[in-house]
XYZ file of C-alpha atoms in Angstrom:
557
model
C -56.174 8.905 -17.848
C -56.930 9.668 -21.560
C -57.912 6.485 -22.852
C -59.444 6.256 -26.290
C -60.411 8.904 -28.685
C -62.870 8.363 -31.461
C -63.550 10.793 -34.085
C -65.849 10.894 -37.427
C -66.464 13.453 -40.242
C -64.588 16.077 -38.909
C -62.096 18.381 -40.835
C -59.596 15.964 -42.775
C -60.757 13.344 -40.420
C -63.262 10.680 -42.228
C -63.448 8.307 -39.081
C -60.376 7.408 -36.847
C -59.787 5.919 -33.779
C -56.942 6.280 -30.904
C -56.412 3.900 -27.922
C -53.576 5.995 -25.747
C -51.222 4.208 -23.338
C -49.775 5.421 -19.777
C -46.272 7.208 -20.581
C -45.384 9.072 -23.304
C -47.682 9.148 -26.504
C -46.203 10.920 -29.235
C -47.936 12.187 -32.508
C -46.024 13.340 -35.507
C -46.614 13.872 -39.100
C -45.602 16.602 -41.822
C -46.531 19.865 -41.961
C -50.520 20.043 -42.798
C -51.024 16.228 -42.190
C -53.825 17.050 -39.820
C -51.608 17.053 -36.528
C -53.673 19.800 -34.527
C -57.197 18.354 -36.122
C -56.581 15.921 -33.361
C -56.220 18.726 -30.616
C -59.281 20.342 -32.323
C -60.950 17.308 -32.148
C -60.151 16.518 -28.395
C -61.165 20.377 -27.578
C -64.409 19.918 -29.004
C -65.187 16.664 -26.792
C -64.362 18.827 -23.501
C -66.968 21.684 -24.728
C -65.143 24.188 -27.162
C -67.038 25.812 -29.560
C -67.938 24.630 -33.027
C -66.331 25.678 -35.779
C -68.974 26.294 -38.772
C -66.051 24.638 -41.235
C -65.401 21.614 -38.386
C -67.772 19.263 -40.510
C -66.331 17.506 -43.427
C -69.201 16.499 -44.772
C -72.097 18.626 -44.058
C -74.883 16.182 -45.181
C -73.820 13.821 -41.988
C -73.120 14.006 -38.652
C -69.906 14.780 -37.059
C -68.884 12.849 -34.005
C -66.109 12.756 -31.199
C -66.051 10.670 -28.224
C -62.958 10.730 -25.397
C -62.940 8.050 -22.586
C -61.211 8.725 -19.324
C -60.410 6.402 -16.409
C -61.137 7.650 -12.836
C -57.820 6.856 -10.920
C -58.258 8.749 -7.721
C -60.789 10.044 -5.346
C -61.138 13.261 -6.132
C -62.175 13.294 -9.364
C -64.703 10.709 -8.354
C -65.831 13.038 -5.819
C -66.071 15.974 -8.307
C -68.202 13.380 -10.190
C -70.734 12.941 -7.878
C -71.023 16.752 -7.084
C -71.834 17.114 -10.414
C -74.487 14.094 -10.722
C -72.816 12.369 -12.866
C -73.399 8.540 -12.983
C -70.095 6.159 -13.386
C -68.347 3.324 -12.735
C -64.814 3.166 -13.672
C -64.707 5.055 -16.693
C -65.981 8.339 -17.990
C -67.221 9.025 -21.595
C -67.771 12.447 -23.012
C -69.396 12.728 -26.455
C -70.123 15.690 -28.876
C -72.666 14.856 -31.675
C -72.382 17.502 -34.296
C -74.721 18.411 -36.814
C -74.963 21.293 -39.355
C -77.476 23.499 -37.173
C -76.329 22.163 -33.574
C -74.821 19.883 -31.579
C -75.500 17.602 -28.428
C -73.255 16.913 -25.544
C -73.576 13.789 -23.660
C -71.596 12.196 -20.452
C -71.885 8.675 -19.961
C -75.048 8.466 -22.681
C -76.734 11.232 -20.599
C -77.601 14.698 -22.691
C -76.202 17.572 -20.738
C -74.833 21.040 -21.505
C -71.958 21.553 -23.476
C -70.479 23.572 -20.607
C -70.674 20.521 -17.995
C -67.993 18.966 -20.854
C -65.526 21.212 -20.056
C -65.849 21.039 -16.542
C -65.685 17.022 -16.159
C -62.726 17.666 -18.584
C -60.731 19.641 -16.235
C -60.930 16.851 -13.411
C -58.981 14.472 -16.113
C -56.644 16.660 -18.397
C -54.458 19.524 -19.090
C -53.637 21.314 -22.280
C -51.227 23.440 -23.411
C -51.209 24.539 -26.790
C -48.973 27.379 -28.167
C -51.409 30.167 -27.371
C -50.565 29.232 -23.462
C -47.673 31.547 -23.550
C -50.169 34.416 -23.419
C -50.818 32.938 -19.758
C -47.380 33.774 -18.954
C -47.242 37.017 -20.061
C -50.111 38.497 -17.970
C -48.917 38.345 -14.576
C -52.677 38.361 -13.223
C -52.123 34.617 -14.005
C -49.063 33.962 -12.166
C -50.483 34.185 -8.755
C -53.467 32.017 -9.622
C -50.968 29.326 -10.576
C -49.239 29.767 -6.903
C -52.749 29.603 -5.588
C -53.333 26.237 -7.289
C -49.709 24.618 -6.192
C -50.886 25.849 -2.186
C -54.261 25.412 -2.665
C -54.542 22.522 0.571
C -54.050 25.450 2.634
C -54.904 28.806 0.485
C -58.426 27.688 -0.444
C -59.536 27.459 2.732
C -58.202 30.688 3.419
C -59.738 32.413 0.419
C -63.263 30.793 1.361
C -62.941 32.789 4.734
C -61.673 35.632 2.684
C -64.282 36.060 0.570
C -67.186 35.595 3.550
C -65.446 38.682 5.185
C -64.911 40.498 2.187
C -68.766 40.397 1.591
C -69.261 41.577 4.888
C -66.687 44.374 4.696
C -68.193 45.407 1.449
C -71.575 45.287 2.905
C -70.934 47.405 6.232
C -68.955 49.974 3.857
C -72.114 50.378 1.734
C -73.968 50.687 4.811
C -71.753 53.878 6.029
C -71.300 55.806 2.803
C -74.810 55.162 2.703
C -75.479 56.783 6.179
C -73.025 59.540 5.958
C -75.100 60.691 2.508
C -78.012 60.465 4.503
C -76.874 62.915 7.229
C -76.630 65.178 4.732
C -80.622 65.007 4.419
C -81.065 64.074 8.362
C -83.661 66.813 9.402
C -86.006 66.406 6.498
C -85.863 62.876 6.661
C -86.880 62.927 10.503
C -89.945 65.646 9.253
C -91.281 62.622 6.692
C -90.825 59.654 8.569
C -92.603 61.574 11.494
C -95.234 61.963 9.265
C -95.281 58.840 7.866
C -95.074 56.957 11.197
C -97.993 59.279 12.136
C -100.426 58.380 9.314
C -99.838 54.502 10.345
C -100.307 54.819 13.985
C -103.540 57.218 13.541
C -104.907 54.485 11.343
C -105.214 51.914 14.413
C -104.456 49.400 11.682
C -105.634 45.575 12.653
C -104.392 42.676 10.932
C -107.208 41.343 8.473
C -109.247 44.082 9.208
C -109.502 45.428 6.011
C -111.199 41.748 4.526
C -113.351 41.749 7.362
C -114.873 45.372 6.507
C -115.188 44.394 2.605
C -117.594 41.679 3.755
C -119.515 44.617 5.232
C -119.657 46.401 2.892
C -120.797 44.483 -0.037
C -123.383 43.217 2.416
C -124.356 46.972 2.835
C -123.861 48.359 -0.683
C -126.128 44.975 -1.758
C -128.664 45.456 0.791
C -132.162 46.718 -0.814
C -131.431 44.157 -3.635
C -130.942 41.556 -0.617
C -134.310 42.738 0.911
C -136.478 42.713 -2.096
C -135.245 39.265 -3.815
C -136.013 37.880 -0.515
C -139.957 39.527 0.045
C -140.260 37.809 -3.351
C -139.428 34.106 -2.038
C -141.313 34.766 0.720
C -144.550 35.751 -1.126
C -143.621 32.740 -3.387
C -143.643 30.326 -0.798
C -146.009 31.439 1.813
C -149.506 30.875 2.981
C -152.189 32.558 0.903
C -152.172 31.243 -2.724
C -148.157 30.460 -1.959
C -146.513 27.083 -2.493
C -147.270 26.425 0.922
C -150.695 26.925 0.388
C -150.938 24.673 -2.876
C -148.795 22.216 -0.888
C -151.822 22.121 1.511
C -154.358 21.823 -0.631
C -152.378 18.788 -3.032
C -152.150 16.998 0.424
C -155.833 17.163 1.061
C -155.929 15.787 -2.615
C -154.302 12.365 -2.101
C -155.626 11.983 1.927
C -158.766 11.571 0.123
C -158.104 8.832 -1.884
C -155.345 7.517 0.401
C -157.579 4.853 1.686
C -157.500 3.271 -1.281
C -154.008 2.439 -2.493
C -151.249 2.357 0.420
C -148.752 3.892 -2.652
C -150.873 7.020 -2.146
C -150.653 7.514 1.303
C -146.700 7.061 1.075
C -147.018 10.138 -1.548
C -148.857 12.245 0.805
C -146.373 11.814 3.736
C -143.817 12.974 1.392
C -145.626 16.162 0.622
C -146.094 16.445 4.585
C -142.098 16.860 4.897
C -142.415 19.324 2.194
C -144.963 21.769 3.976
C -143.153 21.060 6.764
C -139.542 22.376 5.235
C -141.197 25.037 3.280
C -143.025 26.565 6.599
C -139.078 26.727 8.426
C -138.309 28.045 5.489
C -140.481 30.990 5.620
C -140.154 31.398 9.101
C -135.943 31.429 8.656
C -136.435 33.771 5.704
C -139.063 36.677 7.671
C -136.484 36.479 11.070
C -133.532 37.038 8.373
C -135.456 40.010 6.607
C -136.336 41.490 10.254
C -132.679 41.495 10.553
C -131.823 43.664 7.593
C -131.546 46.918 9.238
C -130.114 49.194 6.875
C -128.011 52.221 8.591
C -126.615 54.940 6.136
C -124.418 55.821 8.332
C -122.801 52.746 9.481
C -122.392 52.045 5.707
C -120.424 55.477 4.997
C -118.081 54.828 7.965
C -117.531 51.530 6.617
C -116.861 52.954 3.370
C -114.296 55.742 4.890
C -112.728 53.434 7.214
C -111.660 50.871 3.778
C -111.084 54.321 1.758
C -108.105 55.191 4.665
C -106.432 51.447 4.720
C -106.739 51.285 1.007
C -104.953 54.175 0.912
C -102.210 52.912 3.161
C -101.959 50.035 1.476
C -100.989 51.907 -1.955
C -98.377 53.895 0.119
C -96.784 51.132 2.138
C -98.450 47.777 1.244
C -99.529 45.692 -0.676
C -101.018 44.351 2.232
C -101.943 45.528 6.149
C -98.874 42.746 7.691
C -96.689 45.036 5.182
C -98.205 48.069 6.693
C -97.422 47.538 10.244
C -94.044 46.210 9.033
C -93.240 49.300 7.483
C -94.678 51.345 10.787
C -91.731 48.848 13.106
C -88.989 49.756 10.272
C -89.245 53.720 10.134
C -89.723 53.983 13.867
C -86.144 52.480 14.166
C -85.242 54.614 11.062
C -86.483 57.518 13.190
C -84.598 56.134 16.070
C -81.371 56.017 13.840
C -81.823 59.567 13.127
C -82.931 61.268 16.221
C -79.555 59.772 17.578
C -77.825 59.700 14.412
C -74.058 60.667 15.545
C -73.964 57.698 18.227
C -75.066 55.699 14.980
C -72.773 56.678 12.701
C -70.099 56.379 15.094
C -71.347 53.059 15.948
C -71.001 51.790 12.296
C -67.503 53.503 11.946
C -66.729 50.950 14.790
C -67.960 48.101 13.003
C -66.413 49.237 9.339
C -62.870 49.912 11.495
C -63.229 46.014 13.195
C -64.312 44.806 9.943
C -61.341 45.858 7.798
C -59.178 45.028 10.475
C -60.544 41.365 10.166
C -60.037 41.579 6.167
C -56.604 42.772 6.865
C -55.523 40.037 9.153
C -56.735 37.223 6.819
C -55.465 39.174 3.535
C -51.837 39.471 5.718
C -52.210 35.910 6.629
C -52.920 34.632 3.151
C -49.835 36.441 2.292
C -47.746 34.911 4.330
C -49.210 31.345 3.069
C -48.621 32.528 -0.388
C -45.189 33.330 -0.027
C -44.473 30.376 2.273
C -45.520 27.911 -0.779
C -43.519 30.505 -3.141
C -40.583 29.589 -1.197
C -41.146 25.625 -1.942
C -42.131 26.507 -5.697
C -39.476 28.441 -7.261
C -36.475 26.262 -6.262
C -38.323 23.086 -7.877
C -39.256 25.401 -11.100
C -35.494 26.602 -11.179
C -34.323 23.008 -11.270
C -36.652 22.113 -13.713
C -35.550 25.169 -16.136
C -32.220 23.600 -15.448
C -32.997 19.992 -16.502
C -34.327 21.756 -19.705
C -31.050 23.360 -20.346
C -31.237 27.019 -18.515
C -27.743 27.624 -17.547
C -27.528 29.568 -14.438
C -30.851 30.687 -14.896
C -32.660 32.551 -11.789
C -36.427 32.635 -10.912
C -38.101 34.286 -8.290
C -41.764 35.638 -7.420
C -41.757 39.521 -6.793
C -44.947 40.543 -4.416
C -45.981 43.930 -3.702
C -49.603 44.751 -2.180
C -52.246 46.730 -3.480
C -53.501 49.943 -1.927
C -56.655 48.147 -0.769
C -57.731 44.451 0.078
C -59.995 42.143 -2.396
C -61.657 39.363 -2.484
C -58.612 37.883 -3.766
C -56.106 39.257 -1.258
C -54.253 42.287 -1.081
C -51.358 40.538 -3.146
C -50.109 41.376 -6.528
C -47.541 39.132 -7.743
C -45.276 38.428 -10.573
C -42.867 35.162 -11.754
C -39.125 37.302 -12.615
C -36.572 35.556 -14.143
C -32.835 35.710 -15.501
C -31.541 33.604 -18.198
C -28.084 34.426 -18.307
C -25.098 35.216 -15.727
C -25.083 38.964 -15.284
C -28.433 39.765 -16.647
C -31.101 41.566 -14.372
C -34.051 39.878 -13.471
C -37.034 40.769 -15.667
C -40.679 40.346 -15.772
C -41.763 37.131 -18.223
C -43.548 39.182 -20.634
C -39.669 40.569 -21.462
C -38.839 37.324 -22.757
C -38.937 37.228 -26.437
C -37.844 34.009 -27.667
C -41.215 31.720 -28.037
C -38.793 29.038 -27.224
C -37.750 30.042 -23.819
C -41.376 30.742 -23.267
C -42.296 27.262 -23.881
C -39.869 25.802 -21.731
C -40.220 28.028 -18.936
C -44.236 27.001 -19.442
C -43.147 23.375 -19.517
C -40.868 23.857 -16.250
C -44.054 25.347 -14.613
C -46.009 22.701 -15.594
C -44.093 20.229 -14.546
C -43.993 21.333 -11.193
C -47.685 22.244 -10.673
C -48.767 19.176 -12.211
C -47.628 17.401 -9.578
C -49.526 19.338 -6.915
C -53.032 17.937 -8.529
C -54.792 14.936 -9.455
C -54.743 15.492 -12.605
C -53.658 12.239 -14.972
C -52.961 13.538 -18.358
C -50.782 16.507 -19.933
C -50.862 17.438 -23.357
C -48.790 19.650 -25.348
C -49.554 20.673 -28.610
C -46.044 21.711 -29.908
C -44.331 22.670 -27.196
C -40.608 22.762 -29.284
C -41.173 25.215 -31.041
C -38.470 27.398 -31.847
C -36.165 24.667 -30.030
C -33.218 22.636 -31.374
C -29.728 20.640 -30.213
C -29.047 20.183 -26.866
C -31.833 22.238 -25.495
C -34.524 19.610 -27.802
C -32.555 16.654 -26.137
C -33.194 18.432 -22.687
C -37.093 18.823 -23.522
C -37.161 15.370 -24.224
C -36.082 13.997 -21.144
C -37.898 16.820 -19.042
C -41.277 14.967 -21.022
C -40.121 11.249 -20.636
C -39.394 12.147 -16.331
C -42.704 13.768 -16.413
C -44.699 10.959 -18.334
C -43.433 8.241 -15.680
C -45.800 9.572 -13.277
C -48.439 11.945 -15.917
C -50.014 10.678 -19.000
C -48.009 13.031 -21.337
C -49.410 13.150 -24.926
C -47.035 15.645 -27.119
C -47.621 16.840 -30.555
C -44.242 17.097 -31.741
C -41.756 17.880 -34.867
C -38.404 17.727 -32.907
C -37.212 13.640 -33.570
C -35.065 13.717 -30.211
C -38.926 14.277 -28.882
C -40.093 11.705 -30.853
C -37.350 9.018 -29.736
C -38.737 9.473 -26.340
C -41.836 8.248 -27.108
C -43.638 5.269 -25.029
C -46.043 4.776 -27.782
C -45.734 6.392 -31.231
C -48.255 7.759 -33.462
C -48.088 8.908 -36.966
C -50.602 11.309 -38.719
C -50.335 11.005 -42.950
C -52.920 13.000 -45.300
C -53.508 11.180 -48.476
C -56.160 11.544 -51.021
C -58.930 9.043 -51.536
C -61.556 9.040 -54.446
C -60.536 12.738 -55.077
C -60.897 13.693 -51.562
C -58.287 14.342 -49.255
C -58.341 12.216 -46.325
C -55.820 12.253 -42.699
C -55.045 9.151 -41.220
C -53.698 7.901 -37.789
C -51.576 4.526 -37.683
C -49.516 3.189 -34.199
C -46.193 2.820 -35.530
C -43.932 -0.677 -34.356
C -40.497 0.163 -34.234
C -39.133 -0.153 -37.917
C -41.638 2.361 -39.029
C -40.824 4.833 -36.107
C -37.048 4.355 -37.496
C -38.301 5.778 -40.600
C -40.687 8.291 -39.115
C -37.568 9.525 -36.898
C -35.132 9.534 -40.007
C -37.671 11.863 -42.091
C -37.908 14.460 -39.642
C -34.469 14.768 -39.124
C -33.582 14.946 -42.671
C -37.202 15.592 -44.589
C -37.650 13.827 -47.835
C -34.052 12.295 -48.116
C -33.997 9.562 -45.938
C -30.021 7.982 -46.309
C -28.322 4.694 -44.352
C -26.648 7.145 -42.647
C -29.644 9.060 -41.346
C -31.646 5.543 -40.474
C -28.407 4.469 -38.106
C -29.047 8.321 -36.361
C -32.512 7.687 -36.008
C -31.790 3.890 -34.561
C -29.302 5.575 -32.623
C -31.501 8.094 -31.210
C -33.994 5.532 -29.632
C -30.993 3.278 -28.254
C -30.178 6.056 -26.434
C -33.837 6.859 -25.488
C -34.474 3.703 -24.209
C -31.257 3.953 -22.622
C -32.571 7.009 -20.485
C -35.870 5.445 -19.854
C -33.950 2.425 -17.918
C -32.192 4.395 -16.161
């Protein structure tokens, strides 16, 4: 439930704040006081778009913050899908500035988009544009979907696996009945293909192993010659070793006199000593470099041929000898391509069968929940004064399934004794629209968890008894709903469970709306100016007083 609304520097707005009740909460005001800044307001906090005039005063920032309380499960449960920390309340925030702005849930920065999805866990708006909604019948059978959707979703989750797999296997034939087209050549080149690889002998990691090779091979002389050149370095005969020898003999002479010495002389001693494996390690090595020309060029043609296959079918040899397993059953495919294609026809045939069945069954699920839908939307049109009206669903199916079904459906309706049903987009009056909206509403709204309704002047084009009707429709609704109405009709406004009045006035030059909880003397008044405007008479206050009386009258019982 809509708790609290706080809004600063936006539009007419300079800062305002609105703590909403359970019930009815109506908002009223003149023409141009600011009444749908409020909407706008709201709209932005559930992740509209910015408007670049939204900010009154473009120097600071503009702010609007909406709290919520969690009242059932599953919006608590659509919380934590979505990560979302909480407790008992939820607060969505919209900082705006004149460049950007920055969305927040609960004090954590998210994107604005995650606003309006939160949002739709909580509320429900319908604003004037809404009878567009009716008018395209593509809508009408998502709103059936959404009254049955305990047992359609499941259905349409199975639906759409199948579809997929339909969709795929179709792909797979049109595909393979191109190819036949093509079948003889393509058995020529993957023969050829298949040929190359299995001529090749390829061996996993055989290719790193022979690049070793050969850079030992291509470096070899260099190799050879570096190494002669340690070797005369450090070898007997005016070498290292041989100065090593002769530095030893040094200190050994003089090692009798100082102990230190003698320690020095033992070192050199392991030196010689490494130095001589060395050489020895180093000539056996050299002995070893046999350089064959030949060996070296098969080497070379042997990396030439799996470089080559590489390019063709690689990047690498495992991708090579994957690509040798997938054209031989290509190959297979084609050499005994009719018992293929036939095989696949099977599959396609089972396949759409299986699409059908669950397309036919969501139909009959659809129309079962039609059945329990339109007689609680025709009493509804009748609470809100449709005499004798009539209101059906018409189905007909499409020439092929979808992931949605193979339904196409439309709400029909009759307003008056006589008349011919008709689709909803014949209706003309923007009144009747809004009711029949409301009536729909009403109905669905009860299938979900949602708390709160809003309706941003839903009366208009609405008057006498009809107006009185609408009232009580909203005051029946808001005993189990949160209804919050925008309104200009007063029997609307007598209906109210909490009353809220929107002035504009202007304040140190600039104009300025306001937002004031009215007690009941001042909703007297309120009442009395919209049914008369500026002329507000004894006579017109004891209407008004009389119009709550009976209000409250209704409420009780």
């Amino acid at each position: 439930m809509l708790v609290y609304l706080h809004v600063k520097n936006l539009a007419l707005i300079d800062e305002e704040e609105i703590e909403f009740t359970g019930g009815l909460n109506i908002l009223s005001g003149e023409t141009g006081a600011g009444k749908s800044i409020i909407l706008g307001a709201l709209n932005l906090a559930l992740g509209e778009k910015v408007p670049k005039e939204m900010l009154r005063d473009e120097t600071k920032d503009g702010i609007v913050e909406v709290t919520f309380t969690i009242t059932n499960e599953e919006q608590r449960e659509a919380l934590r899908r979505l990560d979302i920390t909480f407790d008992d309340e939820v607060i969505l925030s919209r900082k705006i500035t004149e460049s950007r702005s920055v969305a927040k849930i609960n004090g954590e920065m998210i994107p604005a988009d995650k606003l309006k999805e939160v949002g739709s866990f909580f509320i429900d708006i319908y604003g004037q544009s809404e009878h567009q909604t009716l008018t395209d019948k593509r809508k009408h059978l998502a709103m059936l979907d959404e009254y049955g959707r305990e047992q359609i979703e499941p259905i349409k989750e199975e639906l759409s696996v199948v579809y997929k797999e339909y969709n795929k296997l179709r792909d797979e034939y049109d595909e393979a009945l191109h190819a036949n087209d093509n079948r003889d050549r393509d058995i020529e080149f993957l023969k050829h293909e298949i040929e190359e690889i299995e001529n090749a002998n390829v061996k996993v990691g055989e290719d790193e192993d022979l690049e070793e090779e050969y850079k030992l091979m291509s470096n070899a002389e260099r190799i050879v010659s570096n190494c002669n050149e340690a070797y005369n370095d450090t070898a007997v005969g005016d070498g290292v070793s041989d100065r090593i020898g002769r530095a030893i003999r040094s200190l050994r002479s003089v090692s009798e006199y100082d102990e230190r010495v003698e320690q020095l002389a033992s070192m050199l001693d392991d030196a010689e000593s490494i130095v001589s494996d060395f050489n020895r390690e180093l000539s056996d090595y050299m002995s070893e470099m046999d350089f064959d020309d030949s060996a070296f060029r098969e080497i070379e043609a042997r990396l030439d041929t799996l470089n080559t296959l590489k390019q063709k079918y690689g990047p690498t040899l495992e991708n090579v000898i994957e690509g040798l397993e997938l054209r031989c059953d290509k190959l297979k495919k084609l050499e005994d391509y009719d018992r293929y294609l036939e095989k696949l026809k099977e599959e396609l045939s089972n396949s759409e069968d299986k699409l059908l069945d669950i397309c036919h069954k969501l139909t009959a699920v659809r129309k079962e929940y039609s059945y329990d839908l339109l007689p609680k939307v025709r009493d509804a049109l009748s609470d809100l004064n449709f005499l004798d009206v009539e209101f059906d669903m018409y189905f007909t199916e499409l020439d092929k399934p979808t992931s949605n079904g193979i339904d196409e459906a439309q709400f029909i309706i009759s307003t008056n004794p006589g008349e011919p049903m008709k689709p909803l987009k014949d209706i003309a009056s923007g009144g009747e629209m809004s009711r029949i909206m409301l009536a729909l509403k009403t109905v669905l709204v009860s299938a979900d968890n949602i708390d709160t309704m809003i309706f941003d002047e839903i009366d208009a084009g609405i008057s006498g008894r009809t107006a009185q009707a609408l009232s009580e429709k909203l005051s029946v609704v808001a005993r189990n709903k949160q209804v919050i109405c925008i309104t200009h009709l007063p029997q609307v406004a007598a209906m109210a469970d909490k009353h809220f009045l929107i002035e504009k006035s202007v304040v140190g030059n600039k104009t300025v709306s306001s937002i004031t909880k009215m007690d009941e003397e001042e909703r007297i008044n309120e009442l009395a100016r919209m049914l008369s405007g500026s002329t507000v008479s004894p006579a017109v206050l004891a209407n008004a007083r009389e119009m709550i009386d009976y209000a409250q009258d209704f409420k009780g019982r």
